[in-house]
Short mmCIF file of C-alpha atoms in Angstrom, two decimals:
data_model
loop_
_atom_site.label_atom_id
_atom_site.label_comp_id
_atom_site.label_asym_id
_atom_site.label_seq_id
_atom_site.Cartn_x
_atom_site.Cartn_y
_atom_site.Cartn_z
CA MET A 1 -8.29 71.02 4.64
CA SER A 2 -1.02 67.65 -4.20
CA GLU A 3 6.46 62.34 -11.38
CA PRO A 4 7.73 59.23 -11.68
CA VAL A 5 11.21 56.84 -10.71
CA ARG A 6 11.17 53.43 -10.62
CA LEU A 7 11.88 51.78 -7.19
CA THR A 8 13.89 48.68 -7.52
CA ALA A 9 12.08 45.07 -6.63
CA SER A 10 14.98 44.48 -4.11
CA ARG A 11 14.41 47.62 -2.39
CA ALA A 12 12.90 46.32 0.77
CA PRO A 13 9.55 48.83 2.51
CA LEU A 14 11.04 51.20 5.35
CA PRO A 15 9.46 52.08 7.96
CA PRO A 16 6.94 53.79 8.89
CA GLN A 17 6.66 57.28 9.26
CA ARG A 18 3.30 59.26 11.99
CA ALA A 19 0.35 59.11 10.05
CA ASP A 20 -1.57 61.35 13.06
CA ILE A 21 -1.37 63.84 10.82
CA PRO A 22 -1.65 67.21 5.16
CA PRO A 23 -0.49 66.56 4.56
CA ALA A 24 4.65 64.77 7.74
CA PRO A 25 12.24 65.34 10.20
CA PRO A 26 13.97 66.14 7.31
CA ALA A 27 13.78 63.47 4.55
CA VAL A 28 17.13 62.02 5.25
CA ALA A 29 18.28 59.78 8.36
CA ALA A 30 15.57 59.33 10.94
CA THR A 31 16.77 60.99 14.37
CA PRO A 32 15.52 60.29 17.71
CA ARG A 33 14.44 63.28 17.94
CA ARG A 34 10.64 63.36 16.98
CA THR A 35 9.92 63.60 13.60
CA PRO A 36 8.74 67.41 12.71
CA GLY A 37 5.14 67.20 10.99
CA ALA A 38 5.32 63.40 10.02
CA THR A 39 1.52 63.64 11.38
CA VAL A 40 0.34 63.33 7.62
CA ALA A 41 1.08 59.80 7.27
CA GLY A 42 1.76 57.80 9.87
CA ALA A 43 4.02 56.72 13.08
CA ALA A 44 7.08 58.07 14.03
CA PRO A 45 10.30 56.76 12.20
CA LYS A 46 12.48 54.67 14.74
CA PRO A 47 15.62 56.23 15.65
CA GLY A 48 18.06 55.00 13.38
CA LYS A 49 15.85 54.96 10.43
CA ALA A 50 15.50 56.19 6.97
CA ARG A 51 12.07 57.89 5.93
CA ASP A 52 11.07 56.56 2.30
CA ALA A 53 11.92 59.73 0.34
CA PHE A 54 8.48 57.56 -1.98
CA PHE A 55 6.31 58.75 0.77
CA ASP A 56 7.18 61.54 1.00
CA ASN A 57 7.15 63.37 -2.51
CA ALA A 58 3.76 62.12 -2.46
CA LYS A 59 2.46 63.81 0.47
CA TYR A 60 4.39 67.37 -1.28
CA LEU A 61 2.33 67.23 -4.12
CA ALA A 62 -0.44 65.93 -3.02
CA ILE A 63 -0.76 68.89 -0.25
CA VAL A 64 0.74 71.42 -3.63
CA LEU A 65 -2.41 70.26 -5.63
CA VAL A 66 -4.73 71.11 -2.31
CA ALA A 67 -3.27 74.27 -2.22
CA MET A 68 -3.90 74.36 -6.34
CA GLY A 69 -7.25 73.87 -6.05
CA HIS A 70 -8.26 75.88 -3.28
CA ALA A 71 -7.27 78.58 -5.69
CA TRP A 72 -9.00 77.45 -8.62
CA GLU A 73 -12.14 77.65 -6.66
CA PRO A 74 -12.96 80.89 -7.66
CA LEU A 75 -11.90 80.24 -11.52
CA ARG A 76 -14.80 77.66 -12.01
CA GLY A 77 -16.89 79.88 -13.77
CA ASP A 78 -14.80 81.43 -15.97
CA SER A 79 -13.38 78.48 -17.66
CA ARG A 80 -13.88 75.52 -18.07
CA ALA A 81 -10.93 73.80 -18.75
CA ALA A 82 -10.30 75.13 -14.57
CA SER A 83 -13.09 73.71 -13.71
CA ALA A 84 -12.30 70.46 -15.40
CA LEU A 85 -8.68 70.70 -13.39
CA TYR A 86 -10.37 71.52 -10.62
CA MET A 87 -12.88 68.00 -10.61
CA THR A 88 -9.88 65.95 -12.10
CA VAL A 89 -7.70 66.96 -9.06
CA TYR A 90 -10.44 67.30 -5.68
CA ALA A 91 -11.53 63.44 -7.75
CA PHE A 92 -8.00 62.21 -6.16
CA HIS A 93 -5.59 64.27 -3.84
CA MET A 94 -7.58 63.96 -0.46
CA PRO A 95 -8.21 60.45 -1.10
CA ALA A 96 -4.84 59.87 -1.40
CA PHE A 97 -3.78 61.87 1.53
CA ILE A 98 -5.99 59.93 2.95
CA VAL A 99 -4.55 56.45 1.94
CA ILE A 100 -1.13 57.41 3.33
CA SER A 101 -2.15 58.02 5.81
CA GLY A 102 -3.84 55.10 6.93
CA TYR A 103 -0.93 53.11 5.64
CA PHE A 104 1.09 54.77 7.82
CA SER A 105 -1.56 53.94 10.55
CA ARG A 106 -1.04 50.11 10.26
CA SER A 107 0.54 49.53 13.18
CA PHE A 108 -1.65 51.80 15.44
CA ASP A 109 -2.12 49.79 19.04
CA ALA A 110 -3.48 52.17 20.89
CA SER A 111 -0.40 51.87 23.59
CA PRO A 112 0.12 54.85 25.48
CA GLY A 113 2.58 55.86 23.43
CA ARG A 114 0.22 56.56 20.12
CA LEU A 115 -2.50 57.94 22.00
CA LYS A 116 -0.21 60.41 23.37
CA ARG A 117 0.48 61.24 19.87
CA LEU A 118 -2.30 61.13 18.43
CA VAL A 119 -3.08 64.23 21.34
CA THR A 120 -0.23 65.91 20.97
CA GLY A 121 -0.35 65.99 17.05
CA VAL A 122 -3.72 65.85 15.54
CA ALA A 123 -6.62 66.95 18.38
CA VAL A 124 -4.09 70.00 20.06
CA PRO A 125 -3.79 71.42 16.37
CA TYR A 126 -7.35 70.84 15.80
CA VAL A 127 -8.94 72.66 18.66
CA VAL A 128 -5.60 75.25 17.86
CA PHE A 129 -6.90 75.58 15.19
CA GLU A 130 -10.36 75.61 15.25
CA ALA A 131 -10.27 78.35 17.48
CA ALA A 132 -7.77 79.92 15.23
CA TYR A 133 -10.53 80.01 12.06
CA THR A 134 -12.90 81.15 13.48
CA LEU A 135 -11.08 84.12 15.50
CA PHE A 136 -10.10 84.60 11.35
CA LYS A 137 -13.79 84.54 10.24
CA ARG A 138 -15.20 86.51 13.00
CA THR A 139 -12.67 89.47 12.22
CA ALA A 140 -11.13 89.22 8.77
CA GLY A 141 -14.61 87.52 7.42
CA GLY A 142 -16.74 90.30 9.00
CA ASP A 143 -18.76 87.68 10.85
CA PRO A 144 -18.36 88.19 14.46
CA GLY A 145 -21.51 86.55 15.55
CA TYR A 146 -19.94 82.97 14.24
CA PRO A 147 -20.06 80.56 17.51
CA PHE A 148 -16.84 78.85 18.92
CA SER A 149 -17.33 75.31 18.55
CA LEU A 150 -15.55 71.76 18.97
CA LEU A 151 -18.03 70.35 17.13
CA ASP A 152 -18.37 71.92 14.22
CA PRO A 153 -15.37 71.54 11.88
CA TRP A 154 -14.46 74.91 9.68
CA TYR A 155 -12.81 74.49 6.53
CA LEU A 156 -9.74 72.67 6.45
CA THR A 157 -10.43 70.93 10.66
CA TRP A 158 -12.35 68.85 9.43
CA PHE A 159 -9.54 66.56 8.53
CA LEU A 160 -8.10 66.61 11.77
CA ILE A 161 -10.88 65.89 13.40
CA ALA A 162 -11.38 62.72 11.05
CA LEU A 163 -8.31 62.00 11.04
CA PHE A 164 -8.69 61.27 15.21
CA VAL A 165 -11.29 59.14 15.02
CA TRP A 166 -10.62 56.68 11.83
CA ARG A 167 -6.94 56.45 13.97
CA LEU A 168 -8.82 55.69 16.69
CA SER A 169 -10.81 52.65 14.96
CA THR A 170 -7.95 50.74 13.75
CA PRO A 171 -8.03 48.42 16.20
CA LEU A 172 -11.66 47.46 14.75
CA TRP A 173 -10.40 47.10 10.98
CA LYS A 174 -7.49 45.22 11.95
CA VAL A 175 -10.05 41.94 13.33
CA VAL A 176 -12.88 43.04 10.57
CA ARG A 177 -13.00 40.04 8.08
CA HIS A 178 -13.86 42.09 4.74
CA PRO A 179 -13.37 45.30 6.44
CA LEU A 180 -13.74 47.48 3.02
CA PRO A 181 -16.62 46.08 1.94
CA VAL A 182 -17.50 46.71 5.35
CA ALA A 183 -16.36 50.92 4.98
CA LEU A 184 -18.14 51.69 1.32
CA GLY A 185 -20.96 49.51 3.08
CA ILE A 186 -20.84 52.37 5.53
CA ALA A 187 -20.35 55.27 3.51
CA VAL A 188 -22.88 54.21 1.16
CA LEU A 189 -25.21 54.54 3.92
CA ALA A 190 -24.22 57.21 4.86
CA SER A 191 -24.12 59.03 1.18
CA VAL A 192 -27.99 58.22 2.02
CA SER A 193 -28.61 59.41 5.56
CA PRO A 194 -29.43 63.06 5.51
CA ASP A 195 -30.31 63.43 9.13
CA ILE A 196 -26.16 62.81 10.35
CA GLY A 197 -26.14 66.31 10.71
CA ASP A 198 -22.48 68.33 10.54
CA ASP A 199 -21.59 67.36 14.02
CA LEU A 200 -17.85 67.25 13.57
CA ASP A 201 -17.83 66.85 9.78
CA LEU A 202 -19.37 63.57 10.15
CA GLN A 203 -20.94 62.86 6.30
CA ARG A 204 -16.82 63.48 5.40
CA VAL A 205 -15.43 60.83 8.44
CA LEU A 206 -17.96 57.99 6.51
CA GLN A 207 -17.88 59.15 3.31
CA PHE A 208 -14.44 59.11 3.24
CA LEU A 209 -13.79 56.69 5.54
CA PRO A 210 -13.01 53.59 2.89
CA PHE A 211 -9.59 55.57 1.68
CA PHE A 212 -8.41 54.81 4.95
CA VAL A 213 -9.34 51.48 5.62
CA LEU A 214 -7.88 50.86 2.03
CA GLY A 215 -4.86 51.81 3.33
CA LEU A 216 -4.80 49.98 6.20
CA CYS A 217 -4.68 46.73 3.94
CA LEU A 218 -2.10 48.03 1.57
CA LYS A 219 1.29 46.13 1.65
CA PRO A 220 4.74 47.69 0.03
CA GLU A 221 4.23 45.41 -2.87
CA HIS A 222 1.06 47.07 -4.04
CA PHE A 223 3.24 50.55 -4.08
CA ARG A 224 5.68 48.71 -5.64
CA LEU A 225 2.94 47.80 -8.48
CA VAL A 226 1.71 51.27 -8.99
CA ARG A 227 5.48 52.34 -9.44
CA ARG A 228 6.15 49.75 -12.24
CA ARG A 229 7.68 51.70 -15.92
CA GLU A 230 4.42 49.17 -17.27
CA ALA A 231 2.14 51.72 -14.60
CA ARG A 232 4.04 55.51 -15.00
CA ILE A 233 3.04 54.47 -19.08
CA LEU A 234 -0.70 53.43 -18.45
CA ALA A 235 -1.02 56.57 -15.83
CA VAL A 236 -0.79 58.86 -19.02
CA PRO A 237 -3.96 57.84 -21.01
CA VAL A 238 -5.94 57.49 -18.02
CA PHE A 239 -4.84 60.91 -16.89
CA ALA A 240 -6.19 62.29 -19.94
CA ALA A 241 -9.48 60.55 -19.70
CA ALA A 242 -9.84 61.34 -16.51
CA LEU A 243 -9.60 65.55 -17.96
CA LEU A 244 -11.65 64.53 -21.06
CA PHE A 245 -14.21 63.09 -18.71
CA ALA A 246 -14.44 66.26 -16.14
CA TYR A 247 -14.06 68.89 -19.31
CA TRP A 248 -17.78 67.13 -20.12
CA ALA A 249 -19.08 66.62 -16.90
CA ALA A 250 -18.01 70.16 -15.59
CA PRO A 251 -21.36 71.50 -17.22
CA ARG A 252 -23.26 68.84 -15.15
CA MET A 253 -22.76 67.05 -12.46
CA ASN A 254 -22.59 69.31 -9.42
CA ALA A 255 -18.67 69.44 -7.74
CA ALA A 256 -20.13 69.60 -4.29
CA TRP A 257 -20.35 65.16 -5.05
CA PHE A 258 -16.14 65.72 -4.39
CA TYR A 259 -16.80 67.42 -1.34
CA ARG A 260 -17.88 64.46 0.39
CA ARG A 261 -20.32 66.47 2.98
CA ASP A 262 -23.08 66.48 2.31
CA SER A 263 -26.05 63.69 1.15
CA ALA A 264 -27.63 63.09 -2.24
CA GLN A 265 -30.43 64.00 -0.62
CA GLU A 266 -28.85 67.47 0.77
CA LEU A 267 -27.48 67.86 -3.11
CA ALA A 268 -30.95 68.13 -4.61
CA ALA A 269 -30.48 64.36 -5.93
CA PRO A 270 -32.62 61.63 -5.31
CA GLY A 271 -31.35 58.87 -2.89
CA TRP A 272 -30.60 56.03 -4.63
CA SER A 273 -27.95 58.19 -7.03
CA GLY A 274 -26.01 58.66 -3.60
CA VAL A 275 -25.64 54.79 -3.45
CA VAL A 276 -24.13 54.75 -7.06
CA MET A 277 -21.83 57.91 -6.48
CA THR A 278 -20.42 56.73 -3.88
CA LEU A 279 -19.16 52.78 -5.23
CA ALA A 280 -18.75 55.13 -9.10
CA MET A 281 -16.00 58.27 -7.11
CA PHE A 282 -14.72 55.56 -4.57
CA GLY A 283 -13.56 52.95 -8.18
CA CYS A 284 -12.29 56.59 -9.93
CA SER A 285 -10.12 57.95 -7.13
CA VAL A 286 -8.50 54.87 -6.52
CA LEU A 287 -7.26 54.72 -10.37
CA LEU A 288 -6.44 58.27 -9.90
CA VAL A 289 -4.77 57.76 -6.83
CA ALA A 290 -2.81 54.74 -8.14
CA CYS A 291 -1.45 56.87 -11.58
CA PHE A 292 -0.50 60.02 -9.76
CA LEU A 293 1.73 57.15 -7.22
CA ALA A 294 2.84 56.28 -10.66
CA TRP A 295 4.25 59.60 -10.88
CA VAL A 296 6.31 60.18 -7.84
CA PRO A 297 9.46 60.40 -7.58
CA GLY A 298 11.57 57.43 -5.34
CA ARG A 299 14.66 59.31 -4.78
CA ARG A 300 15.44 61.96 -2.94
CA LEU A 301 15.11 65.90 -4.48
CA TRP A 302 14.69 69.04 -3.02
CA VAL A 303 11.29 68.94 -1.98
CA THR A 304 11.33 65.24 -0.61
CA ALA A 305 11.89 67.21 2.68
CA LEU A 306 9.01 69.43 2.96
CA GLY A 307 6.53 66.14 2.66
CA ALA A 308 7.75 66.13 6.43
CA GLY A 309 6.27 69.83 6.46
CA THR A 310 2.48 69.11 5.01
CA LEU A 311 0.65 69.14 8.49
CA TYR A 312 1.87 73.33 8.74
CA GLY A 313 1.06 74.17 4.91
CA TYR A 314 -2.08 72.37 5.39
CA LEU A 315 -3.30 74.53 8.10
CA LEU A 316 -1.75 77.63 7.54
CA HIS A 317 -2.43 77.97 3.18
CA GLY A 318 -5.90 78.17 4.82
CA PHE A 319 -5.46 81.81 6.14
CA LEU A 320 -4.57 83.50 2.80
CA ALA A 321 -7.03 80.50 1.04
CA LYS A 322 -9.91 82.24 2.33
CA GLY A 323 -8.05 85.59 2.91
CA SER A 324 -8.27 86.02 -0.72
CA ARG A 325 -12.03 85.80 -0.44
CA PHE A 326 -12.57 88.25 2.58
CA TRP A 327 -10.31 90.41 0.78
CA ASP A 328 -11.62 90.45 -2.46
CA TRP A 329 -8.58 89.53 -4.37
CA TYR A 330 -10.03 87.22 -6.66
CA ASP A 331 -11.82 90.85 -8.10
CA ALA A 332 -8.92 91.84 -10.64
CA HIS A 333 -9.65 91.49 -13.96
CA TRP A 334 -6.23 90.41 -14.38
CA VAL A 335 -6.75 87.34 -12.13
CA HIS A 336 -9.60 86.18 -14.61
CA THR A 337 -7.56 86.09 -17.34
CA PRO A 338 -5.47 82.69 -19.12
CA LEU A 339 -2.00 83.97 -17.97
CA GLY A 340 -3.94 84.98 -14.62
CA GLU A 341 -5.13 82.05 -14.17
CA ILE A 342 -1.29 80.26 -14.48
CA ALA A 343 0.39 82.83 -12.38
CA VAL A 344 -2.14 81.76 -9.41
CA THR A 345 -1.81 78.45 -9.79
CA LEU A 346 2.40 79.00 -9.37
CA ILE A 347 1.37 81.85 -6.52
CA ALA A 348 -0.73 78.97 -4.90
CA ALA A 349 2.18 76.39 -4.76
CA SER A 350 4.87 78.59 -4.45
CA VAL A 351 3.00 79.32 -0.82
CA ILE A 352 2.51 76.65 0.18
CA THR A 353 6.06 74.99 -0.50
CA ALA A 354 7.06 78.14 1.16
CA LEU A 355 4.59 77.06 4.12
CA CYS A 356 5.96 73.68 4.16
CA THR A 357 9.86 74.44 4.71
CA PRO A 358 11.52 73.53 8.31
CA PRO A 359 11.75 77.24 9.23
CA VAL A 360 8.32 77.48 9.50
CA GLN A 361 7.86 73.97 10.96
CA ARG A 362 10.08 75.02 13.46
CA ALA A 363 7.65 77.90 14.49
CA PHE A 364 4.84 76.64 14.08
CA ARG A 365 6.34 73.07 16.09
CA PHE A 366 4.62 74.17 19.82
CA VAL A 367 1.20 74.16 18.31
CA MET A 368 1.73 71.23 15.85
CA GLU A 369 3.90 69.40 17.86
CA PRO A 370 3.68 70.24 21.94
CA LYS A 371 5.44 67.48 23.93
CA MET A 372 3.11 68.40 26.49
CA GLU A 373 4.73 65.93 28.94
CA TRP A 374 2.96 68.00 31.91
CA ALA A 375 -0.60 66.40 30.43
CA PHE A 376 0.21 62.67 30.34
CA ARG A 377 1.39 60.19 33.26
CA ARG A 378 4.78 58.60 32.92
CA ASP A 379 4.31 55.56 31.27
CA PRO A 380 6.07 52.72 33.58
CA VAL A 381 7.08 51.01 30.95
CA SER A 382 9.27 53.47 29.49
CA VAL A 383 10.35 54.75 32.95
CA ALA A 384 11.67 50.90 33.88
CA LYS A 385 13.31 50.54 30.12
CA ARG A 386 15.38 53.88 30.68
CA ARG A 387 16.74 52.29 34.12
#
């Protein structure tokens, strides 16, 4: 389950894009038709309003980094440089995704329409892909006894169930006086609670929660701030320092800390380290997310429309990412050479790009964004408005 351009200060913030998820209609003016795959970032834009190219670009670049990270994982043992890149990217690519999701969830009010989109855009894809991934593991993975379970997300589907929980909790965070410190406190407690278990991947739900709440707290001026020329310049030495630190830490640090799926005790570390690592990694991740956003272009590019399909790329590329392990693609010697590592990186970027394209969105929209009118009662308010 990742480029820089100035945004003029006078530009008014554009309307939100759905956060239902990955992850997300084309980046041109939105039509009254429901937007495909905009679930990674926020609420669907209103008819006649334009999408903000900056956020579509950010979502596309973030999902490319997700795919690259998955491609680099089997290479970490061969190259310290690959391991450093892997750790650096994992420090911010999912936090960036989650911050954007939180930012575009600010308007979520548990109204019937938004609850319906939450079910069709998040809950239904979760059920479908959890079943699909389980079947894939049973067949291609050579594990015919692997059980079906909606309580135990496998591989990428954890993000869907996490987003479902986070969005449902949005009204609560709106009334809390200090939401971000409270969310950080919850994450810290989760990091030292080994008895939470694996149901619904609650460790990830709770440990990534502060990034979603941070997104809820952000305002358009915060994004304008990180997109200033000064921020883009400062981002260069910050990322360089992060890479150097990751190169030093690669043989010394357990990369599983970045997954946030285990408590400190489950990582064979003392309990107090969970507190320190949660707070330190949150600070580092937020800094790198700001640097990443500083480099995201704000103008429309050829990849901008692909930002609307990040859910599709996110969920579909997992079959190839896992299949490459099941089918021993990484056993080839050339893959573990410097040129091979570059080739794997380019292949991952190309595949995820193809999976975000409009033809793929049209082919899988019946799963990602089913209308399911038969499953919901008709909203009397909407009916009255049509009259």
